[in-house]
């Protein structure tokens, strides 16, 4: 009989992208060929909507800060802030974000935490100034019977809210790519001190 899994075994597992990513094409683009897509993604992003993500359970006021993204192969510092509603304290996640292939700046890899959790994301739509839509599809080969298959979606904004016009544009794009938005929930920014 095998030993029961502990949370460290589950978290430390390297997660991989699902082969169904062919449905997603990227709109991660530069305004001008001389601009670097990576550097345009620098700065503070507020999470205005998301689907459930295990690592974000109980988090409100979530912001992401990306710095040092300045070349065609993005190597950036990732800092995720939020307030854990259960413990009522600030939660901080740090990591390194990079693009493994300069020809595909929308494919991002994030390594974070003391266990070097490895995650893959795609920026599937952004205009850099107002919003970004980030998608991830994960499966754990070792623990698929426990964790199964998950798809996560984040709608980020440069402000704590996003206009209805932008939201409708994003929803239309997601619907056209058959990406489910059924589990999207609004993020709580009330009484935020971050």
Backbone as a chain_set.jsonl record, in Angstrom:
{"seq": "XXXXXXXXXXXXXXXXXXXXXXXXXXXXXXXXXXXXXXXXXXXXXXXXXXXXXXXXXXXXXXXXXXXXXXXXXXXXXXXXXXXXXXXXXXXXXXXXXXXXXXXXXXXXXXXXXXXXXXXXXXXXXXXXXXXXXXXXXXXXXXXXXXXXXXXXXXXXXXXXXXXXXXXXXXXXXXXXXXXXXXXXXXXXXXXXXX", "coords": {"N": [[0.84, -1.176, 0.0], [0.582, 2.194, -0.854], [2.092, 5.215, 0.476], [0.198, 7.865, 1.999], [-0.418, 10.962, 0.275], [1.212, 14.032, 0.9], [0.747, 17.596, 1.333], [3.019, 18.886, 0.378], [4.087, 17.118, -1.494], [2.167, 17.291, -3.481], [2.189, 20.035, -4.211], [4.828, 20.351, -5.041], [5.004, 19.021, -7.401], [5.806, 19.021, -10.812], [3.986, 20.875, -13.026], [2.322, 20.555, -16.163], [1.566, 21.772, -19.48], [-1.565, 21.205, -21.055], [-2.365, 19.323, -23.978], [-4.38, 20.512, -25.379], [-4.017, 23.14, -26.011], [-4.005, 24.125, -28.537], [-6.291, 25.443, -29.273], [-6.045, 28.028, -28.457], [-5.034, 31.076, -29.616], [-2.684, 33.69, -29.776], [-2.961, 37.149, -28.933], [-0.931, 38.73, -28.13], [0.979, 41.297, -28.712], [3.164, 43.718, -30.248], [2.972, 47.293, -30.353], [4.46, 48.615, -32.173], [6.957, 47.551, -34.439], [9.506, 48.058, -33.415], [9.209, 48.18, -30.717], [9.464, 46.332, -27.65], [7.694, 43.555, -26.762], [7.839, 42.372, -24.266], [8.799, 44.391, -22.457], [6.676, 46.16, -22.503], [4.842, 44.877, -20.962], [5.594, 45.245, -18.391], [5.106, 46.445, -15.01], [2.365, 47.304, -12.743], [-0.378, 45.162, -12.296], [-3.789, 44.701, -11.789], [-5.909, 42.209, -10.586], [-8.935, 41.658, -11.93], [-10.91, 39.813, -12.495], [-11.233, 36.256, -12.09], [-10.832, 32.69, -12.452], [-11.213, 29.889, -10.233], [-8.248, 29.222, -8.495], [-6.004, 27.093, -6.99], [-3.682, 27.989, -5.615], [-4.419, 30.537, -4.978], [-6.42, 30.583, -3.138], [-8.684, 32.09, -0.899], [-7.731, 34.678, -1.261], [-7.793, 38.191, -1.477], [-7.855, 41.451, -3.007], [-5.845, 41.149, -5.002], [-2.798, 41.822, -6.638], [-0.415, 42.023, -9.265], [2.963, 42.498, -9.889], [5.213, 43.194, -12.36], [8.544, 43.351, -13.13], [11.649, 44.403, -14.609], [11.415, 43.27, -17.113], [12.737, 43.35, -20.091], [13.811, 42.573, -22.536], [13.934, 40.598, -25.597], [13.763, 37.932, -24.856], [12.055, 37.499, -22.319], [12.973, 38.019, -19.028], [11.897, 38.285, -16.018], [11.005, 39.737, -12.849], [8.555, 38.532, -10.746], [5.972, 39.492, -8.696], [3.499, 38.82, -6.443], [0.856, 40.126, -4.741], [-1.498, 40.14, -2.073], [-4.366, 39.958, 0.116], [-4.903, 37.625, 2.528], [-7.926, 36.35, 3.286], [-8.641, 34.643, 5.312], [-6.542, 34.53, 7.193], [-6.086, 37.177, 7.488], [-3.859, 38.712, 6.674], [-1.144, 40.077, 4.762], [-0.327, 38.443, 1.806], [2.394, 37.272, 0.019], [3.754, 36.35, -3.001], [6.569, 35.35, -4.748], [8.541, 35.234, -7.7], [10.175, 34.136, -10.739], [9.702, 35.159, -13.968], [9.645, 34.181, -17.316], [10.153, 34.106, -20.894], [10.451, 31.307, -22.787], [10.968, 31.173, -25.504], [11.91, 33.538, -27.755], [10.509, 34.162, -30.034], [7.917, 33.693, -29.431], [6.47, 35.519, -27.464], [4.189, 35.441, -25.891], [3.985, 33.074, -24.538], [4.549, 32.155, -21.369], [6.65, 31.285, -18.637], [6.65, 30.532, -15.259], [8.439, 30.43, -12.313], [8.112, 29.86, -8.997], [8.195, 30.421, -5.432], [9.476, 28.633, -2.515], [9.618, 25.975, -3.161], [10.069, 25.942, -5.804], [7.906, 25.943, -7.667], [6.634, 25.222, -10.805], [5.082, 26.799, -13.425], [3.037, 27.251, -16.327], [1.89, 29.718, -18.553], [-0.243, 31.582, -20.785], [-0.428, 34.646, -22.387], [-3.239, 35.629, -23.713], [-4.608, 37.728, -24.754], [-4.132, 41.206, -24.965], [-3.851, 44.764, -24.531], [-1.862, 46.112, -23.454], [-1.996, 48.68, -22.162], [-4.455, 48.825, -20.816], [-5.695, 46.258, -20.275], [-5.175, 42.698, -19.759], [-5.409, 39.307, -20.677], [-4.958, 36.269, -19.233], [-4.187, 32.876, -19.513], [-4.129, 29.515, -18.389], [-3.481, 26.062, -18.597], [-3.486, 23.115, -16.931], [-2.097, 19.98, -15.968], [-1.367, 17.386, -13.755], [0.848, 14.957, -14.116], [1.696, 13.006, -12.279], [-0.137, 13.156, -10.175], [-2.703, 13.06, -11.254], [-5.09, 11.763, -10.686], [-5.886, 12.936, -8.357], [-5.593, 15.777, -8.564], [-6.432, 16.226, -11.144], [-7.493, 17.792, -14.191], [-6.992, 21.165, -14.853], [-8.125, 24.374, -15.844], [-7.235, 27.679, -15.919], [-8.105, 31.111, -15.697], [-7.399, 34.505, -15.941], [-8.336, 37.855, -15.714], [-6.797, 40.772, -16.119], [-6.075, 44.147, -15.139], [-4.894, 47.496, -15.551], [-5.923, 49.112, -13.698], [-8.015, 49.096, -10.714], [-10.484, 48.371, -11.548], [-12.352, 47.477, -14.498], [-13.623, 48.712, -17.502], [-16.996, 48.187, -18.676], [-17.142, 48.006, -21.441], [-14.571, 47.054, -22.197], [-14.67, 44.601, -20.837], [-16.794, 43.294, -22.19], [-15.673, 43.112, -24.742], [-13.508, 41.415, -24.194], [-14.923, 39.12, -23.275], [-16.257, 38.431, -25.638], [-14.072, 37.736, -27.24], [-13.057, 35.509, -25.805], [-15.261, 33.762, -26.009], [-15.261, 33.375, -28.792], [-13.034, 31.803, -29.086], [-13.719, 29.487, -27.86], [-13.22, 29.312, -25.107], [-13.989, 28.691, -21.889], [-15.786, 30.847, -19.762], [-17.279, 30.496, -17.616], [-16.691, 30.076, -14.894], [-15.684, 32.489, -13.984], [-15.102, 34.955, -11.555], [-15.755, 38.05, -9.887], [-13.198, 40.084, -8.544], [-12.481, 41.039, -5.204], [-11.932, 44.247, -4.148], [-12.505, 45.861, -2.035], [-11.837, 47.824, 0.831], [-9.051, 47.615, 0.586], [-5.613, 47.786, 1.322], [-3.329, 47.672, -0.053]], "CA": [[0.0, 0.0, 0.0], [1.41, 3.394, -0.95], [1.908, 6.196, 1.537], [-0.692, 8.969, 1.609], [0.257, 12.152, -0.231], [1.099, 15.24, 1.708], [0.578, 18.785, 0.487], [4.276, 19.227, -0.279], [4.193, 16.276, -2.685], [1.263, 17.802, -4.512], [2.641, 21.347, -4.663], [6.135, 20.272, -5.678], [4.9, 18.356, -8.693], [5.931, 19.894, -11.985], [2.761, 20.851, -13.81], [2.591, 20.72, -17.59], [0.445, 22.236, -20.288], [-2.381, 20.218, -21.733], [-2.212, 19.397, -25.424], [-5.504, 21.208, -25.991], [-3.727, 24.563, -26.164], [-4.121, 24.53, -29.936], [-7.461, 26.314, -29.426], [-5.734, 29.384, -28.049], [-4.057, 31.838, -30.383], [-2.338, 34.836, -28.959], [-2.996, 38.524, -29.407], [0.158, 39.41, -27.436], [1.666, 41.902, -29.837], [3.722, 45.038, -29.993], [2.339, 48.378, -31.097], [5.391, 49.007, -33.213], [7.968, 46.493, -34.496], [10.693, 48.384, -32.631], [8.901, 47.981, -29.296], [9.614, 44.98, -27.123], [6.458, 43.14, -26.087], [8.127, 42.084, -22.865], [8.888, 45.595, -21.633], [5.347, 46.764, -22.423], [4.072, 44.144, -19.969], [6.078, 45.682, -17.078], [4.265, 47.303, -14.19], [1.357, 46.75, -11.833], [-1.623, 44.646, -12.871], [-4.811, 44.327, -10.807], [-6.735, 41.09, -11.04], [-10.333, 42.072, -11.79], [-11.716, 38.583, -12.498], [-10.439, 35.029, -12.211], [-11.441, 31.417, -12.103], [-10.594, 29.365, -9.021], [-6.885, 28.696, -8.568], [-5.666, 26.564, -5.676], [-2.675, 28.81, -4.935], [-4.99, 31.836, -4.645], [-7.566, 30.407, -2.262], [-8.806, 33.042, 0.191], [-6.983, 35.898, -1.549], [-8.513, 39.347, -2.006], [-6.977, 42.573, -3.348], [-4.641, 40.636, -5.652], [-2.091, 42.58, -7.657], [0.81, 41.421, -9.771], [3.924, 43.489, -10.354], [6.242, 42.601, -13.212], [9.644, 44.288, -13.327], [12.861, 43.934, -15.28], [11.148, 42.632, -18.405], [13.289, 44.364, -20.971], [14.421, 42.1, -23.768], [13.06, 39.712, -26.358], [13.515, 36.742, -24.041], [11.71, 38.12, -21.044], [13.366, 37.491, -17.73], [11.3, 39.314, -15.172], [10.668, 39.418, -11.474], [7.11, 38.449, -10.553], [5.588, 39.65, -7.294], [2.046, 38.721, -6.316], [0.412, 40.58, -3.425], [-2.917, 40.009, -1.79], [-4.703, 39.809, 1.527], [-5.538, 36.35, 2.809], [-9.106, 36.694, 4.088], [-8.742, 33.766, 6.476], [-5.529, 34.908, 8.178], [-6.088, 38.639, 7.528], [-2.523, 39.277, 6.536], [-0.698, 40.203, 3.376], [0.329, 37.274, 1.234], [3.307, 37.665, -1.042], [4.36, 35.267, -3.766], [7.613, 35.88, -5.622], [9.052, 34.271, -8.645], [10.824, 34.628, -11.948], [8.881, 34.956, -15.149], [10.427, 34.332, -18.539], [9.647, 33.516, -22.13], [11.474, 30.372, -23.254], [11.214, 31.359, -26.932], [11.736, 34.957, -28.09], [9.554, 34.296, -31.137], [6.575, 33.512, -28.884], [6.491, 36.201, -26.166], [2.967, 35.212, -25.118], [4.156, 31.875, -23.713], [5.297, 32.535, -20.177], [6.915, 30.278, -17.623], [6.832, 31.149, -13.953], [8.969, 29.582, -11.254], [7.894, 30.635, -7.773], [8.132, 29.785, -4.13], [10.643, 27.88, -2.052], [9.625, 24.655, -3.79], [10.265, 26.179, -7.24], [6.722, 25.527, -8.409], [6.805, 25.579, -12.214], [3.774, 26.991, -14.038], [3.058, 27.814, -17.679], [0.748, 30.565, -18.869], [-0.244, 32.283, -22.065], [-1.16, 35.903, -22.488], [-4.006, 35.382, -24.94], [-5.058, 39.003, -25.31], [-3.751, 42.384, -24.187], [-3.513, 45.99, -25.25], [-0.775, 46.603, -22.614], [-2.326, 49.872, -21.38], [-5.691, 48.693, -20.049], [-6.067, 44.913, -19.84], [-4.495, 41.497, -20.249], [-6.114, 38.067, -20.366], [-3.947, 35.227, -19.062], [-4.818, 31.558, -19.468], [-3.258, 28.389, -18.113], [-4.118, 24.748, -18.621], [-2.528, 22.309, -16.198], [-2.352, 18.617, -15.521], [-0.283, 16.807, -12.989], [0.948, 13.556, -14.523], [1.87, 12.124, -11.13], [-1.286, 13.191, -9.283], [-3.891, 13.398, -12.043], [-6.305, 11.235, -10.06], [-6.248, 13.835, -7.264], [-5.708, 17.153, -9.032], [-7.149, 16.258, -12.415], [-7.167, 18.776, -15.223], [-7.537, 22.476, -14.524], [-7.887, 25.515, -16.715], [-7.38, 28.905, -15.144], [-8.233, 32.31, -16.507], [-7.303, 35.742, -15.186], [-8.492, 39.11, -16.446], [-6.011, 41.762, -15.401], [-6.264, 45.529, -15.568], [-3.946, 48.454, -14.969], [-6.689, 49.768, -12.632], [-8.761, 48.146, -9.882], [-11.705, 47.963, -12.248], [-12.245, 47.471, -15.956], [-14.898, 49.184, -18.047], [-17.869, 47.166, -19.26], [-16.772, 47.865, -22.854], [-13.438, 46.137, -22.275], [-15.119, 43.265, -20.423], [-17.571, 42.697, -23.286], [-14.715, 42.776, -25.802], [-12.784, 40.229, -23.728], [-15.852, 37.991, -23.284], [-16.456, 38.061, -27.039], [-12.863, 37.047, -27.691], [-13.027, 34.193, -25.16], [-16.309, 32.95, -26.625], [-14.857, 33.026, -30.16], [-11.984, 30.788, -28.987], [-14.263, 28.377, -27.07], [-12.622, 29.285, -23.775], [-15.086, 28.868, -20.942], [-15.685, 31.902, -18.758], [-18.353, 30.189, -16.671], [-16.248, 30.165, -13.506], [-15.088, 33.785, -13.654], [-15.697, 35.707, -10.457], [-15.196, 39.385, -9.663], [-12.247, 40.16, -7.447], [-12.864, 41.995, -4.173], [-10.943, 45.271, -3.824], [-13.013, 46.725, -0.969], [-10.982, 47.942, 2.018], [-7.69, 47.173, 0.282], [-4.563, 48.702, 1.759], [-2.126, 47.42, -0.852]], "C": [[0.888, 1.243, 0.0], [1.09, 4.352, 0.186], [0.953, 7.287, 1.074], [0.133, 10.181, 1.167], [0.153, 13.28, 0.775], [1.073, 16.442, 0.781], [1.867, 19.173, -0.216], [4.488, 18.393, -1.532], [3.36, 16.848, -3.817], [1.779, 19.12, -5.071], [3.946, 21.24, -5.44], [6.094, 19.619, -7.054], [5.017, 19.356, -9.829], [4.66, 19.759, -12.804], [3.088, 21.139, -15.263], [1.349, 21.187, -18.31], [-0.285, 21.052, -20.905], [-2.232, 20.387, -23.229], [-3.341, 20.139, -26.107], [-5.246, 22.69, -26.209], [-3.82, 25.019, -27.611], [-5.295, 25.474, -30.154], [-7.116, 27.782, -29.189], [-4.687, 29.984, -28.972], [-3.849, 33.145, -29.652], [-2.514, 36.156, -29.677], [-1.952, 39.356, -28.675], [1.043, 40.0, -28.518], [2.254, 43.251, -29.439], [2.983, 46.059, -30.821], [3.173, 48.745, -32.312], [6.473, 47.932, -33.265], [9.213, 46.793, -33.671], [10.463, 48.222, -31.128], [9.161, 46.534, -28.908], [8.343, 44.624, -26.361], [6.691, 42.918, -24.6], [8.127, 43.336, -22.01], [7.54, 46.296, -21.509], [4.487, 46.098, -21.349], [4.513, 44.486, -18.539], [5.02, 46.468, -16.324], [3.274, 46.548, -13.333], [0.117, 46.347, -12.614], [-2.546, 44.266, -11.72], [-5.64, 43.196, -11.396], [-8.196, 41.476, -10.838], [-11.297, 40.892, -11.829], [-10.777, 37.39, -12.616], [-11.331, 33.816, -12.011], [-10.696, 30.905, -10.87], [-9.2, 28.83, -9.323], [-6.474, 28.31, -7.154], [-4.692, 27.468, -4.924], [-3.216, 30.175, -4.523], [-6.194, 31.735, -3.72], [-7.56, 31.409, -1.12], [-8.079, 34.356, -0.024], [-7.904, 36.997, -2.055], [-7.494, 40.459, -2.232], [-5.73, 42.123, -4.115], [-4.092, 41.575, -6.727], [-0.848, 41.804, -8.057], [1.703, 42.548, -10.258], [5.004, 42.754, -11.133], [7.297, 43.669, -13.453], [10.771, 43.606, -14.082], [12.6, 43.162, -16.556], [11.604, 43.622, -19.467], [13.977, 43.834, -22.22], [13.516, 41.091, -24.452], [12.834, 38.378, -25.666], [13.285, 37.235, -22.626], [12.257, 37.319, -19.873], [12.929, 38.569, -16.753], [11.114, 38.804, -13.756], [9.155, 39.536, -11.337], [6.854, 38.591, -9.064], [4.075, 39.697, -7.221], [1.672, 39.098, -4.9], [-1.08, 40.346, -3.28], [-3.129, 39.894, -0.296], [-5.436, 38.491, 1.691], [-6.703, 36.618, 3.754], [-9.263, 35.807, 5.314], [-7.781, 34.195, 7.576], [-5.426, 36.415, 8.363], [-4.684, 39.222, 7.544], [-2.135, 39.287, 5.062], [0.03, 38.934, 2.96], [1.193, 37.754, 0.081], [3.877, 36.42, -1.698], [5.388, 35.903, -4.691], [8.067, 34.788, -6.573], [9.735, 34.951, -9.811], [10.003, 34.194, -13.143], [9.78, 35.089, -16.364], [9.705, 33.714, -19.726], [10.731, 32.588, -22.648], [11.842, 30.562, -24.722], [10.905, 32.804, -27.306], [10.723, 35.168, -29.204], [8.111, 34.151, -30.671], [6.49, 34.171, -27.508], [5.245, 35.986, -25.322], [3.058, 33.975, -24.239], [5.081, 32.221, -22.559], [5.492, 31.34, -19.267], [7.233, 31.006, -16.329], [7.359, 30.098, -12.995], [8.845, 30.395, -9.977], [7.915, 29.765, -6.537], [9.372, 28.996, -3.778], [10.728, 26.488, -2.667], [9.819, 24.74, -5.294], [9.124, 25.609, -8.064], [6.813, 26.077, -9.826], [5.439, 25.637, -12.885], [3.934, 27.606, -15.42], [1.759, 28.555, -17.939], [0.869, 31.078, -20.287], [-1.022, 33.582, -21.898], [-1.923, 35.787, -23.795], [-4.593, 36.642, -25.534], [-4.596, 40.118, -24.385], [-3.638, 43.585, -25.107], [-2.436, 46.743, -24.473], [-1.158, 47.765, -21.698], [-3.512, 49.679, -20.447], [-5.927, 47.299, -19.489], [-5.127, 43.849, -20.407], [-5.342, 40.305, -19.824], [-5.066, 36.962, -20.358], [-4.662, 33.907, -18.836], [-3.765, 30.505, -19.169], [-4.061, 27.106, -18.084], [-3.12, 23.772, -18.02], [-3.039, 20.897, -15.938], [-1.135, 18.148, -14.763], [-0.187, 15.339, -13.365], [1.002, 12.598, -13.331], [0.611, 12.032, -10.27], [-2.581, 13.503, -10.015], [-5.177, 12.867, -11.408], [-6.787, 12.137, -8.918], [-6.538, 15.238, -7.791], [-6.465, 17.277, -10.339], [-6.612, 17.299, -13.372], [-7.773, 20.109, -14.812], [-7.202, 23.478, -15.615], [-8.157, 26.748, -15.878], [-7.354, 30.1, -16.074], [-8.192, 33.516, -15.579], [-7.53, 36.909, -16.133], [-7.843, 40.175, -15.58], [-6.254, 43.146, -15.978], [-5.182, 46.395, -14.938], [-4.604, 49.233, -13.829], [-7.458, 48.709, -11.843], [-10.073, 47.709, -10.5], [-11.458, 48.073, -13.749], [-13.604, 47.859, -16.511], [-15.695, 48.026, -18.647], [-17.554, 46.951, -20.741], [-15.613, 46.892, -23.025], [-13.859, 44.722, -21.893], [-15.885, 42.578, -21.547], [-16.669, 42.295, -24.448], [-13.947, 41.496, -25.443], [-13.686, 39.001, -23.767], [-16.099, 37.511, -24.711], [-15.269, 37.297, -27.588], [-12.807, 35.635, -27.109], [-14.061, 33.261, -25.778], [-15.902, 32.503, -28.024], [-13.783, 31.946, -30.181], [-12.434, 29.565, -28.192], [-13.565, 28.208, -25.722], [-13.729, 29.621, -22.783], [-14.79, 30.003, -19.968], [-16.727, 31.695, -17.666], [-17.926, 30.374, -15.218], [-15.629, 31.49, -13.112], [-15.842, 34.465, -12.517], [-15.0, 37.057, -10.346], [-14.251, 39.331, -8.467], [-12.646, 41.283, -6.495], [-11.71, 42.959, -3.888], [-11.449, 46.235, -2.75], [-12.07, 46.674, 0.226], [-9.567, 47.427, 1.795], [-6.694, 48.231, 0.728], [-3.291, 48.513, 0.957], [-1.919, 48.504, -1.865]], "O": [[1.841, 1.327, 0.774], [0.008, 4.326, 0.774], [0.902, 7.602, -0.115], [1.25, 10.386, 1.64], [-0.879, 13.457, 1.422], [1.345, 16.322, -0.414], [1.819, 19.738, -1.308], [5.009, 18.894, -2.528], [3.795, 16.885, -4.968], [1.803, 19.304, -6.288], [4.145, 21.974, -6.408], [7.079, 19.674, -7.791], [4.392, 20.416, -9.801], [4.297, 18.661, -13.225], [4.025, 21.881, -15.56], [0.229, 21.025, -17.825], [0.32, 20.03, -21.231], [-1.993, 21.499, -23.701], [-3.27, 20.377, -27.313], [-6.167, 23.427, -26.558], [-3.719, 26.217, -27.874], [-5.298, 26.233, -31.123], [-7.819, 28.673, -29.666], [-3.581, 29.457, -29.093], [-4.754, 33.641, -28.982], [-2.251, 36.269, -30.874], [-2.081, 40.578, -28.61], [1.785, 39.269, -29.175], [1.88, 43.837, -28.423], [2.429, 45.734, -31.871], [2.641, 49.138, -33.351], [6.876, 47.438, -32.212], [9.912, 45.865, -33.265], [11.42, 48.137, -30.358], [9.085, 45.63, -29.74], [7.964, 45.32, -25.419], [5.836, 43.24, -23.775], [7.515, 43.349, -20.942], [7.286, 46.963, -20.506], [3.513, 46.688, -20.88], [3.872, 44.059, -17.579], [4.142, 47.084, -16.928], [3.331, 45.324, -13.211], [-0.37, 47.084, -13.471], [-2.128, 43.585, -10.783], [-6.021, 43.233, -12.566], [-8.649, 41.607, -9.701], [-12.385, 40.962, -11.257], [-9.68, 37.493, -13.164], [-12.433, 33.91, -11.472], [-9.65, 31.447, -10.511], [-8.999, 28.083, -10.281], [-6.586, 29.114, -6.228], [-4.857, 27.69, -3.724], [-2.544, 30.902, -3.792], [-6.915, 32.716, -3.54], [-6.545, 31.567, -0.44], [-7.831, 35.084, 0.938], [-8.707, 36.768, -2.96], [-6.386, 40.403, -1.698], [-4.652, 42.675, -3.891], [-4.82, 42.05, -7.598], [-0.305, 41.026, -7.273], [1.247, 43.45, -10.961], [5.626, 41.818, -10.631], [6.986, 44.763, -13.924], [10.826, 42.38, -14.174], [13.49, 42.461, -17.038], [10.931, 44.623, -19.716], [14.668, 44.592, -22.901], [12.445, 40.766, -23.939], [11.795, 37.751, -25.876], [14.223, 37.367, -21.839], [12.033, 36.115, -19.751], [13.532, 39.64, -16.682], [11.072, 37.599, -13.507], [8.556, 40.524, -11.764], [7.458, 37.884, -8.258], [3.444, 40.53, -7.872], [2.123, 38.457, -3.95], [-1.822, 40.356, -4.262], [-2.173, 39.751, 0.466], [-6.473, 38.268, 1.066], [-6.502, 37.059, 4.886], [-9.952, 36.185, 6.261], [-8.148, 34.225, 8.751], [-4.758, 36.886, 9.285], [-4.372, 40.114, 8.334], [-2.729, 38.592, 4.238], [0.892, 38.426, 3.678], [0.752, 38.56, -0.738], [4.417, 35.542, -1.024], [5.092, 36.9, -5.349], [7.985, 33.595, -6.281], [9.856, 36.175, -9.862], [9.659, 33.023, -13.301], [10.593, 36.011, -16.437], [8.78, 32.915, -19.577], [11.839, 33.046, -22.926], [12.924, 30.152, -25.141], [9.762, 33.246, -27.186], [10.136, 36.246, -29.307], [7.183, 34.448, -31.423], [6.442, 33.476, -26.493], [5.248, 36.321, -24.137], [2.288, 33.838, -23.289], [6.253, 32.541, -22.759], [4.612, 30.489, -19.14], [7.991, 31.976, -16.315], [6.796, 29.01, -12.878], [9.4, 31.489, -9.876], [7.688, 28.556, -6.586], [10.215, 28.724, -4.633], [11.802, 25.887, -2.69], [9.743, 23.726, -5.989], [9.344, 24.885, -9.036], [7.044, 27.271, -10.018], [4.716, 24.64, -12.913], [4.855, 28.388, -15.657], [0.675, 28.086, -17.592], [1.932, 31.018, -20.906], [-2.121, 33.606, -21.344], [-1.325, 35.839, -24.87], [-5.03, 36.643, -26.685], [-4.662, 39.986, -23.163], [-3.368, 43.45, -26.3], [-2.129, 47.89, -24.798], [-0.686, 47.826, -20.563], [-3.57, 50.307, -19.39], [-6.324, 47.168, -18.331], [-4.402, 44.069, -21.378], [-5.921, 40.3, -18.738], [-4.372, 36.745, -21.351], [-5.621, 33.828, -18.067], [-2.634, 30.598, -19.646], [-5.192, 27.079, -17.599], [-2.018, 23.617, -18.545], [-4.228, 20.663, -15.723], [-0.003, 18.488, -15.108], [-1.047, 14.548, -12.978], [0.422, 11.513, -13.371], [0.313, 10.98, -9.704], [-3.468, 14.146, -9.453], [-6.241, 13.463, -11.578], [-7.963, 12.103, -8.554], [-7.586, 15.817, -7.505], [-7.071, 18.312, -10.615], [-5.428, 17.637, -13.356], [-8.951, 20.171, -14.459], [-6.134, 23.428, -16.224], [-9.186, 26.847, -15.21], [-6.671, 30.101, -17.098], [-8.872, 33.543, -14.553], [-6.974, 36.942, -17.231], [-8.278, 40.443, -14.46], [-6.593, 43.295, -17.152], [-4.626, 46.044, -13.897], [-3.922, 49.933, -13.08], [-7.539, 47.555, -12.264], [-10.705, 46.769, -10.018], [-10.486, 48.68, -14.198], [-14.63, 47.376, -16.031], [-15.128, 47.018, -19.068], [-17.683, 45.835, -21.243], [-15.655, 46.012, -23.885], [-13.457, 43.755, -22.54], [-15.649, 41.403, -21.828], [-16.879, 41.252, -25.068], [-13.763, 40.614, -26.281], [-13.266, 37.946, -24.242], [-16.145, 36.306, -24.959], [-15.438, 36.321, -28.32], [-12.54, 34.674, -27.831], [-13.766, 32.096, -26.043], [-16.172, 31.365, -28.406], [-13.631, 31.245, -31.182], [-11.618, 28.698, -27.88], [-13.351, 27.087, -25.26], [-14.325, 30.696, -22.836], [-13.691, 30.105, -19.424], [-17.019, 32.604, -16.889], [-18.737, 30.793, -14.392], [-15.095, 31.612, -12.009], [-17.07, 34.537, -12.526], [-13.819, 37.193, -10.666], [-14.495, 38.609, -7.5], [-13.093, 42.345, -6.927], [-10.642, 42.541, -3.442], [-10.881, 47.313, -2.574], [-11.567, 45.61, 0.587], [-8.953, 46.869, 2.705], [-6.913, 49.427, 0.533], [-2.273, 49.135, 1.261], [-0.954, 48.46, -2.628]]}, "num_chains": 1, "name": "protein.A"}
